[in-house]
CSV table of N, CA and C in Angstrom, one decimal:
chain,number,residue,atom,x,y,z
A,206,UNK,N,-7.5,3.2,-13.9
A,206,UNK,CA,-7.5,4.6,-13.7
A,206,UNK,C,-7.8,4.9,-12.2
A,207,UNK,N,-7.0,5.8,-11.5
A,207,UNK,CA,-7.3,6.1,-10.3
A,207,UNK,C,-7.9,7.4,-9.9
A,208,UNK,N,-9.0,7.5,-9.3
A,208,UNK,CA,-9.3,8.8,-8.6
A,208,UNK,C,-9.5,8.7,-7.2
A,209,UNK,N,-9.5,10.1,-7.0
A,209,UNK,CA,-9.2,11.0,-5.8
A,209,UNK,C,-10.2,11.5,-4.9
A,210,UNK,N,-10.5,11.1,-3.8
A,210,UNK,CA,-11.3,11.8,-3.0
A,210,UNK,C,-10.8,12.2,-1.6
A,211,UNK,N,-11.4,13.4,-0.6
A,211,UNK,CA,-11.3,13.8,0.5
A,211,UNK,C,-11.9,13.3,1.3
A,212,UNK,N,-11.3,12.6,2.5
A,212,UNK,CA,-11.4,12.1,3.2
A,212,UNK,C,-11.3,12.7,5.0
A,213,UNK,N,-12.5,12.4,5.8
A,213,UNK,CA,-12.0,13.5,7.4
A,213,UNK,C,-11.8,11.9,8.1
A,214,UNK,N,-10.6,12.6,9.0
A,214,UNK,CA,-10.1,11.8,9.8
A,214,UNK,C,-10.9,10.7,10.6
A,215,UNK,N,-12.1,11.2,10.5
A,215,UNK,CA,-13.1,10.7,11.2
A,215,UNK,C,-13.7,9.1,10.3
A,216,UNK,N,-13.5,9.7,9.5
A,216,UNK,CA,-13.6,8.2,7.6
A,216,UNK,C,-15.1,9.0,7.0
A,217,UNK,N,-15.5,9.9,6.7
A,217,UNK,CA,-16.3,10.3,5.9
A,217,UNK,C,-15.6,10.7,4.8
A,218,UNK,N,-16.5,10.9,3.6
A,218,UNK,CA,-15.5,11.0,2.1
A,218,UNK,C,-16.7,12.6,2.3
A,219,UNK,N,-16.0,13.9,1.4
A,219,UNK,CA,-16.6,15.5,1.4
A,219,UNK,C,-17.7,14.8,0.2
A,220,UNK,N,-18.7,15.4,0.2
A,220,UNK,CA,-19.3,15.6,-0.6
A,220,UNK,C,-19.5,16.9,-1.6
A,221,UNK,N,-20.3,17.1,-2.4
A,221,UNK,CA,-19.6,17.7,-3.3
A,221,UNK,C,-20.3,19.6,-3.3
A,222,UNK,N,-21.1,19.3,-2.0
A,222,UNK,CA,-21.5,20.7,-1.5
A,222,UNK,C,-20.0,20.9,-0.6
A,223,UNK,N,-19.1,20.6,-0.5
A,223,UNK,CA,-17.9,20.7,0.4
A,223,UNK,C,-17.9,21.4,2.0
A,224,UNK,N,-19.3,20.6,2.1
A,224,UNK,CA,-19.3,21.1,3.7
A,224,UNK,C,-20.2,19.8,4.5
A,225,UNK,N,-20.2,18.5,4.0
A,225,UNK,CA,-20.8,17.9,4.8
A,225,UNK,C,-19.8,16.4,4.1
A,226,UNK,N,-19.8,15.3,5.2
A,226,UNK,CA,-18.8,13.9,4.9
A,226,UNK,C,-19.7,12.8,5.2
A,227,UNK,N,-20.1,12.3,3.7
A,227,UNK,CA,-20.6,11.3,3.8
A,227,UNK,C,-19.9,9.7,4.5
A,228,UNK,N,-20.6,9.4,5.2
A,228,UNK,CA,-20.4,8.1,5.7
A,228,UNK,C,-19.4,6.7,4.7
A,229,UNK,N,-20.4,7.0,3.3
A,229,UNK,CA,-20.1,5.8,2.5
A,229,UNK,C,-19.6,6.6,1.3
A,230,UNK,N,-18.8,5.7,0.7
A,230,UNK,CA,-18.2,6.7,-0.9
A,230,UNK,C,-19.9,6.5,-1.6
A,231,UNK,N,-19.9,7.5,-2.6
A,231,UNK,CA,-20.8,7.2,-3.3
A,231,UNK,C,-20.7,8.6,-4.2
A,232,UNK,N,-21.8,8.6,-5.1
A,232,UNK,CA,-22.1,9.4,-6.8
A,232,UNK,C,-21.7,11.1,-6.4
A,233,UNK,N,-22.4,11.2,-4.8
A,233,UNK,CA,-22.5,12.9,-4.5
A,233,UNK,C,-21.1,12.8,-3.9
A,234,UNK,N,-20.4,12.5,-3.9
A,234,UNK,CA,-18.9,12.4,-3.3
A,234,UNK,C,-18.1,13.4,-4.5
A,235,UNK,N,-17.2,14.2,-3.7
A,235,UNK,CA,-16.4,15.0,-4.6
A,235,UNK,C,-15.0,14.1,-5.1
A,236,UNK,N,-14.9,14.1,-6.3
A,236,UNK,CA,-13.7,13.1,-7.1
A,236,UNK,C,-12.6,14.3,-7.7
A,237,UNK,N,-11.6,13.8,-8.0
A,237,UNK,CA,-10.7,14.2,-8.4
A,237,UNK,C,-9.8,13.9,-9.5
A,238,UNK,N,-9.5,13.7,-10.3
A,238,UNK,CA,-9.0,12.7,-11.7
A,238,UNK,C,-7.1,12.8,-11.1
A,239,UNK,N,-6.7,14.0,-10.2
A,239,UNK,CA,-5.2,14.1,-9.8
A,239,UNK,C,-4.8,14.2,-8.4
A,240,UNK,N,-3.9,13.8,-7.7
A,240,UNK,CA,-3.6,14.0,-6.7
A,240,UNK,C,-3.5,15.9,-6.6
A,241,UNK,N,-3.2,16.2,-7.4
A,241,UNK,CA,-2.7,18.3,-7.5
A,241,UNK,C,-4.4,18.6,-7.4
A,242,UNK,N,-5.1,18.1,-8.2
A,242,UNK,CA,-6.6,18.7,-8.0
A,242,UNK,C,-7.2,18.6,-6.9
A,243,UNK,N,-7.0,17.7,-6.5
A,243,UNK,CA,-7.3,17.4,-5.0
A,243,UNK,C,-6.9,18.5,-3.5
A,244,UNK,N,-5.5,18.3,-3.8
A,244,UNK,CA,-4.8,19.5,-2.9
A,244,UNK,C,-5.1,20.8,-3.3
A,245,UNK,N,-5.7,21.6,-4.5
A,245,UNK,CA,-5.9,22.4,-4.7
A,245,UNK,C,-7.5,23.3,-4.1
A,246,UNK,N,-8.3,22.1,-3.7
A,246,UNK,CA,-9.4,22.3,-3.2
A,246,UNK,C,-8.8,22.0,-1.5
A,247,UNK,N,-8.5,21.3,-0.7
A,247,UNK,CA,-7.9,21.2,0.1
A,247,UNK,C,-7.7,22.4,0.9
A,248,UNK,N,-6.4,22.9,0.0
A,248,UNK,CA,-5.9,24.0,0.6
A,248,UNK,C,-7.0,25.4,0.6
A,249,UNK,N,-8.2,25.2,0.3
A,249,UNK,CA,-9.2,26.2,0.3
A,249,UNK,C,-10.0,25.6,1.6
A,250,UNK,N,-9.6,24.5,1.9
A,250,UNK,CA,-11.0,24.3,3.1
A,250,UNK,C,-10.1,25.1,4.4
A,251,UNK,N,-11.2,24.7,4.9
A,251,UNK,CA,-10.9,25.4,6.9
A,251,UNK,C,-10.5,24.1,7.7
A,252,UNK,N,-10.5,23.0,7.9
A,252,UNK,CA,-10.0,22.1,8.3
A,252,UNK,C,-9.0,21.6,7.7
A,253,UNK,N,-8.2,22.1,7.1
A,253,UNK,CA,-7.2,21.0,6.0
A,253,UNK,C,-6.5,20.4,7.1
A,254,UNK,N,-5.9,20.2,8.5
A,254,UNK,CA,-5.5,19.0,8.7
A,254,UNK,C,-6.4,17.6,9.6
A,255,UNK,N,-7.7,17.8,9.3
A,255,UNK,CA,-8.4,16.5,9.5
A,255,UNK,C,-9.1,16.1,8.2
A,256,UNK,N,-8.4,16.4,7.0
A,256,UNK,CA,-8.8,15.5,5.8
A,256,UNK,C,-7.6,15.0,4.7
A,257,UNK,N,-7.4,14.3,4.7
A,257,UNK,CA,-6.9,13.4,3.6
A,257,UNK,C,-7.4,12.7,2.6
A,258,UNK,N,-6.2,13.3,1.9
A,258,UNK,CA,-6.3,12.8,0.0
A,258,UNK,C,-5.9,11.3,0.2
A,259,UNK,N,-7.1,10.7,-0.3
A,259,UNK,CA,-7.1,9.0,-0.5
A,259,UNK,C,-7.6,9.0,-2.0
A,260,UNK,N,-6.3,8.0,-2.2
A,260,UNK,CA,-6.2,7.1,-3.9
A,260,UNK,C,-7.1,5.8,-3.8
A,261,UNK,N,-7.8,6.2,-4.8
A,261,UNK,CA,-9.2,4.9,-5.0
A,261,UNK,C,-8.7,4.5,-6.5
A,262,UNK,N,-8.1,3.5,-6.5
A,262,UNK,CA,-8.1,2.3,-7.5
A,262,UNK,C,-8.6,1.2,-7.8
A,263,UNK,N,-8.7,1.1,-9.3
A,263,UNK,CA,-9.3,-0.4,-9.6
A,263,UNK,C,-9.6,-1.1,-8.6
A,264,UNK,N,-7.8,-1.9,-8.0
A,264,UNK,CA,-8.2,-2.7,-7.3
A,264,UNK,C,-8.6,-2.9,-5.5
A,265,UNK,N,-9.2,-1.2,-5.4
A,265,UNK,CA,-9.7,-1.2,-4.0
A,265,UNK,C,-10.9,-0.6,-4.0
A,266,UNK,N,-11.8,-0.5,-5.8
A,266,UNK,CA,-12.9,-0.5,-5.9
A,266,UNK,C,-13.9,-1.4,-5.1
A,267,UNK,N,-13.8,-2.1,-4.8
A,267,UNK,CA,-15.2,-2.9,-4.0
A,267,UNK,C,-14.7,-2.4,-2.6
A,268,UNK,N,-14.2,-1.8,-2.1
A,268,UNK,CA,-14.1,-1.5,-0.9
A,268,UNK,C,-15.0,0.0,-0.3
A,269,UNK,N,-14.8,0.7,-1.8
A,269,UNK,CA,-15.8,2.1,-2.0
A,269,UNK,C,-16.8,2.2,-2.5
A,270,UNK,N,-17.0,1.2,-3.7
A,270,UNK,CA,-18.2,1.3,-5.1
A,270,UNK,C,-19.1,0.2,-4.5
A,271,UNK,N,-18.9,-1.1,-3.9
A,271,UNK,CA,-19.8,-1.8,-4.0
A,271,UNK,C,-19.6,-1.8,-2.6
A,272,UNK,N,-20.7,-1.1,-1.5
A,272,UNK,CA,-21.3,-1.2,0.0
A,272,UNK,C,-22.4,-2.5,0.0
A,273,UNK,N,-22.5,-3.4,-0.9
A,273,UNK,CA,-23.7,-4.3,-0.6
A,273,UNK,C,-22.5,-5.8,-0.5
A,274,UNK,N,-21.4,-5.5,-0.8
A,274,UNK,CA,-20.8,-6.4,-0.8
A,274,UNK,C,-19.6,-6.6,0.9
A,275,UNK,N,-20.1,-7.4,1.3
A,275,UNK,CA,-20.0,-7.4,3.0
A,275,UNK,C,-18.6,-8.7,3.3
A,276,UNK,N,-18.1,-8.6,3.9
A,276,UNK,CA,-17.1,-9.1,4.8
A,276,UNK,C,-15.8,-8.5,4.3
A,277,UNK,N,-15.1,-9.4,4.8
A,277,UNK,CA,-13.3,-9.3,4.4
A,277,UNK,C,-13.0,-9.9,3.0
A,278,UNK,N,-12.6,-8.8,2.4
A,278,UNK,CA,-12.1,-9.0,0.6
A,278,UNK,C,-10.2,-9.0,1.1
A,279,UNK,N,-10.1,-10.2,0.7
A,279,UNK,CA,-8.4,-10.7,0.7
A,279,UNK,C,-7.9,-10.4,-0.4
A,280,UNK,N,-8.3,-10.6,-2.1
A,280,UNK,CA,-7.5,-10.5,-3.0
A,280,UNK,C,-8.0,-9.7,-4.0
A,281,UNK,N,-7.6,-8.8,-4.9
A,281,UNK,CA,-8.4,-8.6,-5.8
A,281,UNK,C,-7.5,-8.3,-7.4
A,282,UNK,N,-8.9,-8.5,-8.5
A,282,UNK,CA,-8.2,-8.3,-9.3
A,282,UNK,C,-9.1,-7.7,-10.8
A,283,UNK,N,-8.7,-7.2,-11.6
A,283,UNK,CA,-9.7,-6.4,-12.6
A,283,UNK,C,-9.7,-7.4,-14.1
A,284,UNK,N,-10.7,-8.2,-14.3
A,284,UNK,CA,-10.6,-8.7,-15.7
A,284,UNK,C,-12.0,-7.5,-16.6
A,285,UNK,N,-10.9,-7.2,-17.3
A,285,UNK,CA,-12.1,-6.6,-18.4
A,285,UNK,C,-13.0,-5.4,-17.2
A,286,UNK,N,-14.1,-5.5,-17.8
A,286,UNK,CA,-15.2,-4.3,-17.1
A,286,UNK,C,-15.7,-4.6,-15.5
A,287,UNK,N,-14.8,-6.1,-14.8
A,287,UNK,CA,-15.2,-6.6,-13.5
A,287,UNK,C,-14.4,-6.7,-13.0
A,288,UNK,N,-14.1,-6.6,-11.6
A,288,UNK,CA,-13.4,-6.5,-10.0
A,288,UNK,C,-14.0,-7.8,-9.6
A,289,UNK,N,-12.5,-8.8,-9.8
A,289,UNK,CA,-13.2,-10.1,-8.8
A,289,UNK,C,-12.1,-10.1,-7.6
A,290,UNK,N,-12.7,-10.8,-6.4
A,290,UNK,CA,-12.5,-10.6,-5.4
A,290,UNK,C,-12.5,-11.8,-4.5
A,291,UNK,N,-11.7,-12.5,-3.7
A,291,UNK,CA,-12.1,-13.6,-3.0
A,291,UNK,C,-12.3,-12.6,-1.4
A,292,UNK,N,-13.3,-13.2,-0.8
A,292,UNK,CA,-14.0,-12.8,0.0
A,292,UNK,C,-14.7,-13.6,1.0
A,293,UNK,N,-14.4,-13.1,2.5
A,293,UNK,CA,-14.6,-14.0,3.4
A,293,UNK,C,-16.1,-13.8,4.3
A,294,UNK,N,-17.4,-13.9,4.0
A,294,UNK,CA,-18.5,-13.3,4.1
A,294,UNK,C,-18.8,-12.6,5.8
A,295,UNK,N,-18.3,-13.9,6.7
A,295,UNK,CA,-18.3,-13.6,7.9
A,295,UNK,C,-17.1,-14.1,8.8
A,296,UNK,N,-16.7,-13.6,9.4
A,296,UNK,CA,-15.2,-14.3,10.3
A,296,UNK,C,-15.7,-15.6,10.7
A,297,UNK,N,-14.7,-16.7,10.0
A,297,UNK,CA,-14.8,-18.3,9.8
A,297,UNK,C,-15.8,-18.9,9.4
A,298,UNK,N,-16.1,-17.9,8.4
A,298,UNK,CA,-16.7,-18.6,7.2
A,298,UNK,C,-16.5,-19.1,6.0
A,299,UNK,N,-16.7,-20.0,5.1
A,299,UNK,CA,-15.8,-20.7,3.6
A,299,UNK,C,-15.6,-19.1,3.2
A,300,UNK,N,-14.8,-19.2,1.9
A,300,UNK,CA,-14.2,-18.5,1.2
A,300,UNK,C,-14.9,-18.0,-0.2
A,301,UNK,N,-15.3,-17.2,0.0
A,301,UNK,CA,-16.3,-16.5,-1.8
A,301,UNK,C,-15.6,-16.1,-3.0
A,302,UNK,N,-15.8,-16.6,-4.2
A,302,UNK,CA,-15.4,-15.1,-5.0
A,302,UNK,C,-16.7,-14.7,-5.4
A,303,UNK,N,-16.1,-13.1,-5.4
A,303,UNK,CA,-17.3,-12.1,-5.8
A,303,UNK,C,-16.8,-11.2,-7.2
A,304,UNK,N,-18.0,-11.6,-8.0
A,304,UNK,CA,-17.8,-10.7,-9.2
A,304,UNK,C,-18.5,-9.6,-9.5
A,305,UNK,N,-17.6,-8.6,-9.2
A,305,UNK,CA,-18.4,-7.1,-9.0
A,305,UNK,C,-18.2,-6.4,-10.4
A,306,UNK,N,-19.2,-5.9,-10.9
A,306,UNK,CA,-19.3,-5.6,-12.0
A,306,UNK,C,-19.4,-3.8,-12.2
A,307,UNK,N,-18.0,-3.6,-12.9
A,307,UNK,CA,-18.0,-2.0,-12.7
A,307,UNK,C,-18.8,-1.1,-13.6
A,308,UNK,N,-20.0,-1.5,-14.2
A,308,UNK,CA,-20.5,-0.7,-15.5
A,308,UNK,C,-22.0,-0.8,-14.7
A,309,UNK,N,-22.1,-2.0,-14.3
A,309,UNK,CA,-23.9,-1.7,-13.0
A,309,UNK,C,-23.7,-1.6,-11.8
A,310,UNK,N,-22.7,-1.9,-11.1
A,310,UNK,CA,-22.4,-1.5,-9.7
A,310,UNK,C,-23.1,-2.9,-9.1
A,311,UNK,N,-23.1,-4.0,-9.9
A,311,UNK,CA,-23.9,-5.4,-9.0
A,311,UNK,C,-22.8,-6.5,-8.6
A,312,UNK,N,-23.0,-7.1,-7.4
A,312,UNK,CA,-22.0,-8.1,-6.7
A,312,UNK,C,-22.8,-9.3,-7.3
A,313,UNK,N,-22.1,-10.1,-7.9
A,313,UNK,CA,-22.7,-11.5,-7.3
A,313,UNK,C,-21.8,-12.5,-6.8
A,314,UNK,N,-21.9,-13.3,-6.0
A,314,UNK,CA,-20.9,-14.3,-5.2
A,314,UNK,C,-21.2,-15.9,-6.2
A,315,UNK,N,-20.2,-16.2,-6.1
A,315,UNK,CA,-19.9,-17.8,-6.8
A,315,UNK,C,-20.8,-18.3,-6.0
A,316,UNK,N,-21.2,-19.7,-6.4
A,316,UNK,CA,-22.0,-20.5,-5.9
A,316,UNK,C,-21.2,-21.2,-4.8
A,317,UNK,N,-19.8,-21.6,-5.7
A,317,UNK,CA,-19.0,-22.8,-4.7
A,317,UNK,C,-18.2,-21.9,-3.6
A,318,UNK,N,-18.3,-22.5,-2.1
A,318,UNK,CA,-17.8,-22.5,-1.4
A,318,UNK,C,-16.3,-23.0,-1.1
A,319,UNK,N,-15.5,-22.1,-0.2
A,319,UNK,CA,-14.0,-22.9,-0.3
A,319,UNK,C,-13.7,-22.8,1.1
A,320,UNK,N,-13.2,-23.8,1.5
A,320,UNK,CA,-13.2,-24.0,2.8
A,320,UNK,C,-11.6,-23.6,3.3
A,321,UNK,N,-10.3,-23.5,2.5
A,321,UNK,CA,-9.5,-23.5,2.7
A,321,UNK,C,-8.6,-22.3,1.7
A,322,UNK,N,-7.6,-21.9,2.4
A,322,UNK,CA,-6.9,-21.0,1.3
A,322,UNK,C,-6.5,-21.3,-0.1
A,323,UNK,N,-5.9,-22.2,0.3
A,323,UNK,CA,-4.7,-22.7,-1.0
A,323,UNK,C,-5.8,-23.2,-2.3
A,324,UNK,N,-7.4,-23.9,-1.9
A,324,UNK,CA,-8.2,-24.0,-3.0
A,324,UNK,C,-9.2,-22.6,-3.7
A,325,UNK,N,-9.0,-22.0,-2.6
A,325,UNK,CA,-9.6,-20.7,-3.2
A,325,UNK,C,-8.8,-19.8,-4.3
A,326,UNK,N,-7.5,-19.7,-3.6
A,326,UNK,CA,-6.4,-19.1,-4.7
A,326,UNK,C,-6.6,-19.5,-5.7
A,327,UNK,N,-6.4,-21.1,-6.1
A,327,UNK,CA,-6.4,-21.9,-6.9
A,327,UNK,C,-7.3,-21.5,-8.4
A,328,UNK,N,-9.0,-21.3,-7.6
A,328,UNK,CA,-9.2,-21.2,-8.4
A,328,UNK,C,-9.6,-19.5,-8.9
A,329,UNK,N,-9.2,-18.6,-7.8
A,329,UNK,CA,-8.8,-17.2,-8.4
A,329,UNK,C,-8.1,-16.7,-9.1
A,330,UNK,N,-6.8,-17.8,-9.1
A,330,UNK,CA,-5.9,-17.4,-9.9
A,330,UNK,C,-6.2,-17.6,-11.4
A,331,UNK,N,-6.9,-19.0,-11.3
A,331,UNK,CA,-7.7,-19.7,-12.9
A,331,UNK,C,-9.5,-18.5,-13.2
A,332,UNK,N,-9.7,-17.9,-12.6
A,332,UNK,CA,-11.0,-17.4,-13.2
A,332,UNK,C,-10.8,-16.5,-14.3
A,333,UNK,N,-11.8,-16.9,-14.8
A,333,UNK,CA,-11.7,-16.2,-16.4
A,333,UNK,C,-10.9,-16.7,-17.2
A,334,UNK,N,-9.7,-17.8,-17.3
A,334,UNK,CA,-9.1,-18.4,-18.3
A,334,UNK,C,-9.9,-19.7,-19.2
């Protein structure tokens, strides 16, 4: 399921007094269930061309929902009630998966380390089977 938020050019998402842009997505953020609901508030504001309607999906949930979860996320994917993610903690560092859990909002990272692409896919592609 995808929702909808307002976005200023600047990267704040509106909050839901529709006069101030939070830094980070989060709960006081104004959502949308449609792209038309969105534009319909939109075209009521006073800046409508320094904000943009951005689509938040499943799989670019950990990029909005989980802020504790830090570096570069390469892949992602939704089993069941979780968003797992291979994730690179810091530039040239091994390779993480992170299992972000959409019902508590909690990251946890695998234990094992991957040093290389093609073993990390490997075993992304295999989690959860």
């Amino acid at each position: 399921m995808s929702i909808f938020a307002l976005q200023s050019l600047a990267g704040g998402f509106l909050d839901e007094d529709l006069q101030n842009f939070n830094k980070n997505f989060d709960d006081w953020c104004i959502q949308f269930e449609s792209y038309e609901d969105a534009m319909d508030i939109v075209q009521t504001l006073e800046n409508q061309e320094a904000i943009d309607i951005v689509e938040i999906t499943p799989l670019s949930y950990p990029k909005y929902f989980f802020t504790n979860l830090q570096g570069t996320i390469y892949v992602t994917r939704q089993i069941e009630d979780k968003i797992i993610c291979v994730v690179e903690p810091f530039m040239g560092s091994n390779f993480r998966i992170a299992i972000c859990d959409l019902k508590t909002r909690n990251v946890r990272l695998t234990k094992t380390h991957y040093k290389t692409v093609p073993s990390v896919e490997g075993a992304f592609a295999s989690f959860g089977d």
